[in-house]
Amino acid sequence: MLKNSVCSFHLSILSLAQPKCVKLKPLETSGNYWRLQVKCTIRLPETIHAESSLKELFIFSVVLFVASGIREQEIKLDFFFAHAVTSVHAIYTILPYLTAIQAELLLRAHFAETLMYYVGRGRPSLQLDLLANYISPQAIEDSENPWLNVIHLALKAEESHCIKAVRAIATAQIAYGNPSSFGNDILLKAAQVTVDIGGKSSVPNVAWNFAGIGFKETWENPQNDLRW
């Protein structure tokens, strides 16, 4: 059964299962902004397998992007998490041309950067049950291939990040199929959420959230969506 909580992903690229220490210390405040001191020591595996690590990183980025923004009352998709998805798609594209050392450094760097943004966006919980049970209002019933409708909607979207995010999620579906850890159609559900929310407006501040979806103030005040 999927849990409505922050998930622990075991990644061969960069295991966070046993961090030595993670400390968040507010240094100073200025209005609504906090500067945080983050200290994290993580045990790293000596070597990684680039292809399997990329698969884990790709699925992780998609799930983080969509499941972090779903709540029972509303959905908000984080603009910066969207870039975790589009950038891991870029890694997928160039990985065959990299040396083993280059691939390892790039995969490690991407995960570390994504982790940094996760902390900076308020460490939102991942609502996997809500994602797995999501029903798109734009879905076509009894469609033989619901991905065709998703791609059609993405191509009609006026906000370019929506198109790029859906392309990346579709690539993950083609390359890796349905991840067994999350149940069937989790990538399709993620793409449907993306076109339903990210494709609703050509204005970035309407299509995406910039305020940090892990902070309760973001959900209490709609105006927080407009903050850069």
Coordinates of N, CA and C in Angstrom, one line a residue:
M1 N 0.8 -1.2 0.0 CA 0.0 0.0 0.0 C 0.9 1.2 0.0
L2 N 0.6 2.2 -0.8 CA 1.3 3.4 -0.9 C 1.1 4.3 0.3
K3 N 2.0 5.0 0.7 CA 1.9 5.8 1.9 C 1.8 7.3 1.5
N4 N 1.0 8.0 2.2 CA 0.9 9.5 2.0 C 1.9 10.2 2.8
S5 N 3.1 10.0 2.5 CA 4.2 10.6 3.3 C 5.4 10.8 2.5
V6 N 6.5 11.4 3.1 CA 7.7 11.5 2.4 C 8.3 10.1 2.2
C7 N 8.7 9.8 0.9 CA 9.1 8.4 0.6 C 10.6 8.4 0.7
S8 N 11.2 7.2 1.1 CA 12.6 7.0 1.0 C 12.9 6.2 -0.2
F9 N 13.6 6.8 -1.1 CA 14.0 6.2 -2.4 C 15.4 5.6 -2.2
H10 N 15.6 4.3 -2.4 CA 16.9 3.7 -2.4 C 17.5 3.9 -3.8
L11 N 18.5 4.7 -3.9 CA 19.1 5.0 -5.2 C 20.5 4.4 -5.2
S12 N 20.9 3.6 -6.2 CA 22.2 3.1 -6.2 C 23.2 4.3 -6.5
I13 N 22.7 5.3 -7.2 CA 23.5 6.5 -7.5 C 24.0 7.2 -6.3
L14 N 23.1 7.4 -5.3 CA 23.4 8.2 -4.1 C 22.4 7.8 -3.0
S15 N 22.8 6.9 -2.2 CA 21.9 6.4 -1.2 C 21.7 7.3 -0.1
L16 N 20.4 7.6 0.2 CA 20.1 8.5 1.4 C 19.5 7.7 2.5
A17 N 19.6 6.4 2.5 CA 18.9 5.6 3.5 C 19.5 5.8 4.8
Q18 N 20.8 6.0 4.9 CA 21.5 6.2 6.2 C 22.3 7.4 6.2
P19 N 21.7 8.6 6.2 CA 22.6 9.8 6.3 C 23.2 9.9 7.7
K20 N 24.4 10.4 7.8 CA 25.1 10.5 9.1 C 24.4 11.6 9.9
C21 N 24.2 12.7 9.2 CA 23.5 13.8 9.9 C 22.9 14.8 8.9
V22 N 21.8 15.3 9.3 CA 21.1 16.3 8.5 C 20.6 17.4 9.4
K23 N 21.2 18.6 9.3 CA 20.8 19.7 10.2 C 20.4 20.9 9.4
L24 N 19.2 21.5 9.8 CA 18.8 22.7 9.2 C 18.8 23.8 10.3
K25 N 19.5 24.8 10.1 CA 19.6 25.9 11.0 C 19.3 27.2 10.4
P26 N 18.3 27.9 10.9 CA 18.0 29.2 10.3 C 19.1 30.2 10.7
L27 N 19.6 30.9 9.8 CA 20.7 31.9 10.1 C 20.1 33.3 10.3
E28 N 19.2 33.7 9.5 CA 18.6 35.0 9.6 C 17.3 35.0 8.8
T29 N 16.4 35.9 9.2 CA 15.2 36.1 8.4 C 15.1 37.5 7.8
S30 N 14.4 37.6 6.7 CA 14.2 38.9 6.1 C 12.8 38.8 5.4
G31 N 11.8 39.3 6.0 CA 10.5 39.2 5.4 C 10.0 37.7 5.5
N32 N 9.6 37.2 4.3 CA 9.2 35.8 4.2 C 10.3 34.9 3.8
Y33 N 11.5 35.4 3.7 CA 12.6 34.5 3.2 C 13.5 34.1 4.4
W34 N 13.9 32.8 4.3 CA 14.8 32.3 5.3 C 16.1 31.9 4.6
R35 N 17.2 32.1 5.3 CA 18.5 31.5 4.8 C 18.7 30.3 5.7
L36 N 19.0 29.2 5.1 CA 19.2 28.0 5.8 C 20.6 27.5 5.7
Q37 N 21.2 27.0 6.8 CA 22.4 26.3 6.8 C 22.2 24.8 6.8
V38 N 22.6 24.2 5.8 CA 22.3 22.7 5.6 C 23.6 22.0 5.7
K39 N 23.7 21.0 6.6 CA 24.8 20.1 6.7 C 24.4 18.7 6.5
C40 N 25.0 18.0 5.6 CA 24.5 16.7 5.3 C 25.7 15.8 4.9
T41 N 26.0 14.8 5.7 CA 27.0 13.8 5.3 C 26.4 12.5 4.9
I42 N 26.7 12.0 3.7 CA 26.0 10.9 3.2 C 27.1 9.8 2.8
R43 N 26.9 8.6 3.1 CA 27.7 7.5 2.7 C 27.4 7.2 1.2
L44 N 28.4 7.3 0.4 CA 28.3 7.1 -1.1 C 28.8 5.7 -1.5
P45 N 28.2 5.0 -2.4 CA 28.7 3.8 -2.9 C 30.0 4.1 -3.7
E46 N 31.0 3.2 -3.7 CA 32.2 3.5 -4.4 C 32.0 3.6 -5.9
T47 N 31.1 2.8 -6.5 CA 30.8 2.8 -7.9 C 29.3 2.8 -8.2
I48 N 28.9 3.2 -9.3 CA 27.5 3.1 -9.7 C 27.4 2.5 -11.1
H49 N 26.3 2.0 -11.4 CA 26.0 1.5 -12.8 C 25.2 2.6 -13.4
A50 N 25.7 3.2 -14.5 CA 25.1 4.4 -15.0 C 23.7 4.2 -15.5
E51 N 23.4 3.1 -16.3 CA 22.1 2.9 -16.9 C 21.0 2.7 -15.8
S52 N 21.3 1.8 -14.9 CA 20.3 1.5 -13.8 C 20.1 2.7 -12.9
S53 N 21.2 3.5 -12.6 CA 21.1 4.7 -11.8 C 20.3 5.7 -12.5
L54 N 20.5 5.9 -13.8 CA 19.7 6.9 -14.5 C 18.2 6.5 -14.5
K55 N 17.9 5.2 -14.6 CA 16.5 4.8 -14.5 C 15.9 5.2 -13.2
E56 N 16.6 4.9 -12.1 CA 16.1 5.3 -10.8 C 16.0 6.8 -10.6
L57 N 17.0 7.5 -11.1 CA 17.0 9.0 -11.0 C 15.8 9.6 -11.8
F58 N 15.6 9.1 -13.0 CA 14.5 9.5 -13.9 C 13.2 9.4 -13.2
I59 N 12.9 8.1 -12.7 CA 11.6 7.9 -12.1 C 11.5 8.7 -10.8
F60 N 12.5 8.8 -10.0 CA 12.5 9.6 -8.8 C 12.1 11.0 -9.1
S61 N 12.7 11.6 -10.1 CA 12.5 13.0 -10.5 C 11.0 13.2 -10.9
V62 N 10.5 12.3 -11.6 CA 9.1 12.5 -12.1 C 8.1 12.4 -10.9
V63 N 8.4 11.4 -10.0 CA 7.5 11.2 -8.9 C 7.6 12.4 -7.9
L64 N 8.8 12.9 -7.7 CA 9.0 14.0 -6.8 C 8.3 15.2 -7.4
F65 N 8.4 15.5 -8.7 CA 7.8 16.6 -9.4 C 6.2 16.6 -9.2
V66 N 5.6 15.5 -9.4 CA 4.1 15.5 -9.4 C 3.5 15.1 -8.0
A67 N 4.1 14.1 -7.4 CA 3.5 13.7 -6.1 C 3.7 14.7 -5.0
S68 N 4.6 15.6 -5.1 CA 4.9 16.6 -4.1 C 3.8 17.7 -4.2
G69 N 3.1 17.8 -5.3 CA 2.2 18.9 -5.4 C 0.7 18.6 -5.3
I70 N 0.4 17.3 -5.1 CA -1.0 16.9 -5.0 C -1.5 16.9 -3.6
R71 N -2.6 17.6 -3.4 CA -3.3 17.5 -2.1 C -4.8 17.2 -2.4
E72 N -5.5 16.8 -1.4 CA -6.9 16.5 -1.7 C -7.7 17.7 -2.1
Q73 N -7.3 18.9 -1.6 CA -8.1 20.1 -2.0 C -7.6 20.8 -3.2
E74 N -6.4 20.5 -3.6 CA -5.8 21.3 -4.7 C -4.5 20.7 -5.2
I75 N -4.1 21.1 -6.4 CA -2.8 20.6 -7.0 C -2.0 21.8 -7.4
K76 N -0.8 21.9 -7.0 CA 0.2 22.9 -7.3 C 1.5 22.2 -7.8
L77 N 1.9 22.5 -9.0 CA 3.2 21.9 -9.4 C 4.3 22.9 -9.3
D78 N 5.4 22.4 -8.7 CA 6.5 23.3 -8.4 C 7.4 23.5 -9.7
F79 N 7.6 24.8 -10.0 CA 8.3 25.1 -11.2 C 9.8 24.6 -11.2
F80 N 10.4 24.5 -10.1 CA 11.8 24.1 -10.0 C 11.9 22.6 -10.1
F81 N 10.9 21.9 -9.5 CA 10.9 20.4 -9.6 C 10.6 20.0 -11.1
A82 N 9.9 20.8 -11.8 CA 9.7 20.5 -13.2 C 11.1 20.4 -14.0
H83 N 12.0 21.3 -13.5 CA 13.3 21.3 -14.2 C 14.2 20.1 -13.8
A84 N 13.9 19.5 -12.6 CA 14.5 18.2 -12.3 C 14.2 17.1 -13.3
V85 N 12.9 17.2 -13.8 CA 12.5 16.2 -14.8 C 13.1 16.5 -16.2
T86 N 13.0 17.8 -16.6 CA 13.5 18.1 -18.0 C 15.0 18.0 -18.0
S87 N 15.7 18.2 -16.9 CA 17.2 18.1 -17.0 C 17.6 16.6 -16.9
V88 N 16.9 15.8 -16.2 CA 17.2 14.4 -16.2 C 16.9 13.8 -17.6
H89 N 16.0 14.3 -18.3 CA 15.7 13.9 -19.7 C 17.0 14.3 -20.6
A90 N 17.6 15.4 -20.3 CA 18.8 15.8 -21.0 C 19.9 14.8 -20.7
I91 N 20.0 14.4 -19.5 CA 21.1 13.4 -19.2 C 20.8 12.1 -19.9
Y92 N 19.6 11.7 -20.0 CA 19.2 10.5 -20.7 C 19.7 10.6 -22.2
T93 N 19.6 11.8 -22.8 CA 19.9 12.0 -24.2 C 21.4 11.9 -24.4
I94 N 22.2 12.5 -23.5 CA 23.6 12.6 -23.7 C 24.4 11.5 -23.0
L95 N 23.8 10.7 -22.2 CA 24.6 9.7 -21.4 C 25.4 8.7 -22.3
P96 N 24.8 8.3 -23.5 CA 25.6 7.3 -24.3 C 26.9 7.9 -24.8
Y97 N 27.1 9.2 -24.8 CA 28.3 9.9 -25.3 C 29.3 10.2 -24.2
L98 N 29.0 9.9 -23.0 CA 29.9 10.2 -21.9 C 30.7 9.0 -21.5
T99 N 31.9 9.4 -20.9 CA 32.7 8.3 -20.3 C 32.1 7.9 -19.0
A100 N 32.5 6.8 -18.5 CA 32.0 6.3 -17.2 C 32.1 7.3 -16.1
I101 N 33.3 7.9 -16.0 CA 33.5 8.9 -15.0 C 32.6 10.1 -15.2
Q102 N 32.5 10.6 -16.4 CA 31.6 11.7 -16.7 C 30.2 11.4 -16.3
A103 N 29.7 10.2 -16.7 CA 28.3 9.8 -16.4 C 28.1 9.8 -14.9
E104 N 29.0 9.2 -14.1 CA 28.9 9.1 -12.7 C 28.8 10.5 -12.0
L105 N 29.7 11.4 -12.5 CA 29.8 12.7 -11.9 C 28.5 13.5 -12.2
L106 N 28.0 13.3 -13.4 CA 26.7 14.0 -13.8 C 25.5 13.5 -13.0
L107 N 25.4 12.2 -12.9 CA 24.3 11.6 -12.2 C 24.3 12.0 -10.7
R108 N 25.5 12.0 -10.1 CA 25.6 12.4 -8.7 C 25.3 13.9 -8.5
A109 N 25.7 14.7 -9.4 CA 25.5 16.1 -9.3 C 24.0 16.4 -9.5
H110 N 23.3 15.8 -10.4 CA 21.9 16.0 -10.6 C 21.1 15.7 -9.4
F111 N 21.4 14.5 -8.8 CA 20.7 14.1 -7.6 C 20.9 15.1 -6.4
A112 N 22.2 15.5 -6.2 CA 22.5 16.4 -5.2 C 21.8 17.7 -5.3
E113 N 21.8 18.2 -6.6 CA 21.1 19.5 -6.9 C 19.6 19.3 -6.6
T114 N 19.0 18.2 -7.0 CA 17.6 18.0 -6.8 C 17.3 18.0 -5.3
L115 N 18.1 17.3 -4.6 CA 18.0 17.3 -3.1 C 18.0 18.7 -2.5
M116 N 19.0 19.5 -3.0 CA 19.1 20.8 -2.5 C 17.8 21.6 -2.7
Y117 N 17.2 21.5 -3.9 CA 15.9 22.2 -4.2 C 14.8 21.6 -3.4
Y118 N 14.8 20.3 -3.1 CA 13.8 19.7 -2.3 C 13.8 20.3 -0.9
V119 N 14.9 20.5 -0.3 CA 15.0 21.1 1.0 C 14.6 22.6 0.9
G120 N 15.1 23.3 -0.2 CA 14.8 24.7 -0.3 C 13.3 25.0 -0.6
R121 N 12.6 24.0 -1.2 CA 11.2 24.2 -1.4 C 10.3 23.7 -0.3
G122 N 10.9 23.5 0.9 CA 10.1 23.2 2.1 C 9.9 21.7 2.4
R123 N 10.7 20.8 1.7 CA 10.6 19.4 1.9 C 9.2 18.9 1.9
P124 N 8.5 19.1 0.8 CA 7.1 18.6 0.7 C 6.9 17.1 0.8
S125 N 5.8 16.7 1.4 CA 5.5 15.3 1.4 C 5.1 14.8 0.0
L126 N 5.2 13.5 -0.2 CA 4.9 13.0 -1.5 C 3.6 12.1 -1.4
Q127 N 2.6 12.6 -2.0 CA 1.3 12.0 -1.9 C 1.1 11.0 -3.0
L128 N 1.7 9.8 -2.8 CA 1.6 8.8 -3.9 C 0.3 8.2 -4.1
D129 N -0.5 8.0 -3.0 CA -1.9 7.5 -3.2 C -2.7 8.4 -4.0
L130 N -2.6 9.7 -3.8 CA -3.4 10.7 -4.6 C -3.0 10.7 -6.0
L131 N -1.7 10.5 -6.3 CA -1.2 10.4 -7.7 C -1.7 9.1 -8.3
A132 N -1.6 8.0 -7.6 CA -2.0 6.7 -8.2 C -3.5 6.7 -8.5
N133 N -4.3 7.5 -7.7 CA -5.8 7.5 -7.9 C -6.3 8.7 -8.7
Y134 N -5.4 9.4 -9.3 CA -5.8 10.6 -10.0 C -6.6 10.3 -11.2
I135 N -7.7 11.0 -11.4 CA -8.5 10.9 -12.6 C -8.5 12.2 -13.4
S136 N -8.0 12.2 -14.6 CA -7.9 13.5 -15.3 C -9.2 13.9 -15.8
P137 N -9.6 15.1 -15.7 CA -10.9 15.6 -16.2 C -10.8 15.7 -17.8
Q138 N -9.6 15.6 -18.3 CA -9.5 15.7 -19.8 C -9.3 14.3 -20.4
A139 N -9.3 13.2 -19.6 CA -9.1 11.9 -20.1 C -10.2 11.4 -21.0
I140 N -9.9 10.7 -22.0 CA -10.9 10.1 -22.9 C -11.2 8.7 -22.4
E141 N -12.5 8.4 -22.1 CA -12.9 7.1 -21.6 C -12.7 6.0 -22.7
D142 N -12.3 4.9 -22.3 CA -12.1 3.7 -23.2 C -11.1 4.0 -24.3
S143 N -10.2 4.8 -24.1 CA -9.2 5.1 -25.1 C -8.2 3.9 -25.1
E144 N -7.9 3.5 -26.3 CA -6.9 2.4 -26.5 C -5.5 2.8 -26.1
N145 N -5.2 4.0 -26.3 CA -3.9 4.5 -25.8 C -4.0 5.9 -25.2
P146 N -4.2 6.0 -23.9 CA -4.5 7.3 -23.3 C -3.3 8.3 -23.5
W147 N -2.1 7.8 -23.8 CA -1.0 8.6 -24.0 C -1.1 9.5 -25.2
L148 N -1.9 9.1 -26.2 CA -2.1 9.9 -27.4 C -2.8 11.2 -27.0
N149 N -3.8 11.1 -26.1 CA -4.5 12.3 -25.7 C -3.6 13.2 -24.9
V150 N -2.8 12.6 -24.1 CA -1.9 13.4 -23.3 C -0.9 14.2 -24.2
I151 N -0.4 13.5 -25.2 CA 0.6 14.2 -26.1 C -0.2 15.3 -26.9
H152 N -1.4 15.0 -27.3 CA -2.2 16.0 -28.0 C -2.4 17.3 -27.1
L153 N -2.8 17.1 -25.9 CA -3.0 18.2 -25.0 C -1.7 19.0 -24.7
A154 N -0.6 18.2 -24.6 CA 0.7 18.9 -24.4 C 1.1 19.8 -25.5
L155 N 0.8 19.3 -26.8 CA 1.2 20.0 -27.9 C 0.3 21.3 -28.1
K156 N -0.8 21.3 -27.5 CA -1.7 22.5 -27.5 C -1.4 23.4 -26.4
A157 N -0.6 23.0 -25.4 CA -0.3 23.8 -24.2 C 0.5 25.1 -24.7
E158 N 0.1 26.2 -24.1 CA 0.8 27.4 -24.5 C 2.0 27.7 -23.6
E159 N 2.2 27.0 -22.5 CA 3.3 27.2 -21.7 C 4.4 26.2 -22.0
S160 N 5.6 26.6 -22.4 CA 6.5 25.7 -23.0 C 7.0 24.6 -22.0
H161 N 7.1 25.0 -20.7 CA 7.6 24.0 -19.7 C 6.7 22.8 -19.6
C162 N 5.4 23.0 -19.9 CA 4.5 21.8 -19.8 C 4.8 20.8 -20.9
I163 N 5.1 21.3 -22.1 CA 5.4 20.5 -23.2 C 6.7 19.7 -22.9
K164 N 7.7 20.4 -22.4 CA 9.0 19.7 -22.2 C 8.9 18.7 -21.1
A165 N 8.1 19.0 -20.0 CA 7.9 18.1 -18.9 C 7.2 16.8 -19.4
V166 N 6.2 17.0 -20.2 CA 5.4 15.8 -20.7 C 6.3 15.0 -21.6
R167 N 7.1 15.6 -22.4 CA 8.0 14.9 -23.3 C 9.0 14.0 -22.5
A168 N 9.5 14.6 -21.4 CA 10.4 13.9 -20.6 C 9.7 12.7 -19.9
I169 N 8.5 12.9 -19.4 CA 7.8 11.8 -18.7 C 7.4 10.7 -19.7
A170 N 7.0 11.1 -20.9 CA 6.7 10.1 -22.0 C 8.0 9.3 -22.4
T171 N 9.1 10.0 -22.4 CA 10.4 9.3 -22.7 C 10.7 8.2 -21.6
A172 N 10.4 8.6 -20.3 CA 10.6 7.6 -19.2 C 9.7 6.4 -19.4
Q173 N 8.4 6.7 -19.8 CA 7.5 5.6 -20.1 C 8.0 4.6 -21.2
I174 N 8.5 5.2 -22.3 CA 8.9 4.4 -23.4 C 10.2 3.6 -23.0
A175 N 11.1 4.3 -22.3 CA 12.4 3.6 -21.9 C 12.3 2.6 -20.8
Y176 N 11.4 2.8 -19.8 CA 11.4 2.0 -18.7 C 10.1 1.3 -18.4
G177 N 9.0 1.6 -19.1 CA 7.7 1.0 -18.8 C 7.1 1.5 -17.5
N178 N 6.3 0.7 -16.9 CA 5.6 1.1 -15.7 C 6.5 0.6 -14.5
P179 N 7.0 1.6 -13.7 CA 7.8 1.2 -12.5 C 7.0 0.3 -11.5
S180 N 7.5 -0.9 -11.2 CA 6.7 -1.8 -10.4 C 6.6 -1.3 -9.0
S181 N 7.5 -0.4 -8.5 CA 7.4 0.1 -7.2 C 6.2 1.0 -6.9
F182 N 5.6 1.5 -8.0 CA 4.6 2.5 -7.8 C 3.3 2.1 -8.4
G183 N 3.2 0.9 -8.9 CA 1.9 0.5 -9.5 C 1.8 0.9 -11.0
N184 N 0.8 0.4 -11.7 CA 0.6 0.6 -13.1 C 0.2 2.1 -13.4
D185 N 0.7 2.6 -14.5 CA 0.2 3.9 -15.0 C 0.7 5.1 -14.2
I186 N 1.7 4.9 -13.3 CA 2.0 6.1 -12.5 C 2.6 7.2 -13.4
L187 N 3.4 6.8 -14.4 CA 3.9 7.8 -15.3 C 2.8 8.5 -16.1
L188 N 1.9 7.7 -16.6 CA 0.7 8.3 -17.3 C 0.0 9.3 -16.4
K189 N -0.2 8.9 -15.2 CA -0.9 9.8 -14.2 C -0.1 11.1 -14.0
A190 N 1.2 10.9 -13.9 CA 2.1 12.1 -13.8 C 2.0 13.0 -15.0
A191 N 1.9 12.5 -16.2 CA 1.8 13.3 -17.4 C 0.4 13.9 -17.5
Q192 N -0.6 13.2 -17.0 CA -2.0 13.8 -17.1 C -2.1 15.0 -16.1
V193 N -1.5 14.8 -14.9 CA -1.5 15.9 -14.0 C -0.7 17.1 -14.6
T194 N 0.3 16.9 -15.2 CA 1.1 17.9 -15.8 C 0.4 18.7 -16.9
V195 N -0.3 18.1 -17.8 CA -1.1 18.8 -18.8 C -2.3 19.5 -18.2
D196 N -2.9 18.9 -17.2 CA -4.1 19.5 -16.5 C -3.8 20.7 -15.8
I197 N -2.6 20.8 -15.1 CA -2.2 21.9 -14.3 C -1.2 22.8 -15.0
G198 N -0.1 22.3 -15.5 CA 0.9 23.1 -16.2 C 0.4 23.6 -17.5
G199 N -0.6 23.0 -18.1 CA -1.0 23.4 -19.4 C -2.2 24.3 -19.4
K200 N -2.6 24.7 -18.2 CA -3.9 25.5 -18.1 C -3.7 27.0 -18.5
S201 N -2.5 27.5 -18.6 CA -2.3 28.9 -18.8 C -1.0 29.1 -19.5
S202 N -0.9 30.2 -20.3 CA 0.4 30.5 -21.0 C 1.2 31.4 -20.0
V203 N 0.7 31.8 -18.9 CA 1.4 32.6 -17.9 C 2.1 31.7 -16.9
P204 N 3.4 31.7 -16.8 CA 4.1 30.8 -15.9 C 3.6 30.9 -14.4
N205 N 3.3 32.1 -14.0 CA 2.9 32.2 -12.6 C 1.5 31.6 -12.3
V206 N 0.7 31.4 -13.3 CA -0.6 30.7 -13.2 C -0.4 29.2 -13.3
A207 N 0.5 28.8 -14.3 CA 0.6 27.3 -14.5 C 1.4 26.6 -13.5
W208 N 2.4 27.4 -12.8 CA 3.3 26.8 -11.9 C 3.4 27.5 -10.6
N209 N 3.8 26.8 -9.5 CA 4.0 27.4 -8.2 C 5.5 27.8 -8.0
F210 N 5.8 29.0 -7.6 CA 7.1 29.4 -7.3 C 7.5 29.6 -5.9
A211 N 6.5 29.5 -5.0 CA 6.6 29.9 -3.6 C 7.2 28.8 -2.7
G212 N 7.2 27.6 -3.2 CA 7.7 26.5 -2.3 C 6.5 25.7 -1.8
I213 N 6.2 24.5 -2.4 CA 5.0 23.8 -2.1 C 5.1 23.0 -0.8
G214 N 6.3 23.0 -0.2 CA 6.5 22.4 1.1 C 6.1 23.3 2.3
F215 N 5.8 24.5 2.1 CA 5.5 25.5 3.1 C 4.0 25.6 3.2
K216 N 3.5 25.5 4.4 CA 2.0 25.6 4.7 C 1.4 26.9 4.2
E217 N 2.2 28.0 4.2 CA 1.7 29.3 3.8 C 1.3 29.2 2.3
T218 N 2.0 28.4 1.5 CA 1.7 28.3 0.1 C 0.3 27.8 -0.1
W219 N -0.1 26.9 0.7 CA -1.4 26.3 0.5 C -2.5 27.1 1.2
E220 N -2.1 28.0 2.2 CA -3.1 28.8 2.9 C -3.5 30.1 2.1
N221 N -2.5 30.6 1.3 CA -2.7 31.8 0.6 C -2.4 31.7 -0.9
P222 N -3.4 31.8 -1.7 CA -3.2 31.6 -3.2 C -2.3 32.6 -3.8
Q223 N -2.1 33.8 -3.1 CA -1.2 34.8 -3.7 C 0.2 34.4 -3.6
N224 N 0.5 33.4 -2.7 CA 1.9 32.9 -2.6 C 2.4 32.3 -3.9
D225 N 1.4 31.9 -4.8 CA 1.8 31.3 -6.1 C 2.6 32.3 -6.9
L226 N 2.4 33.5 -6.7 CA 2.9 34.6 -7.6 C 4.3 35.1 -7.2
R227 N 4.8 34.5 -6.1 CA 6.1 34.9 -5.6 C 7.2 34.2 -6.4
W228 N 8.2 35.0 -6.8 CA 9.4 34.4 -7.4 C 10.4 34.1 -6.3

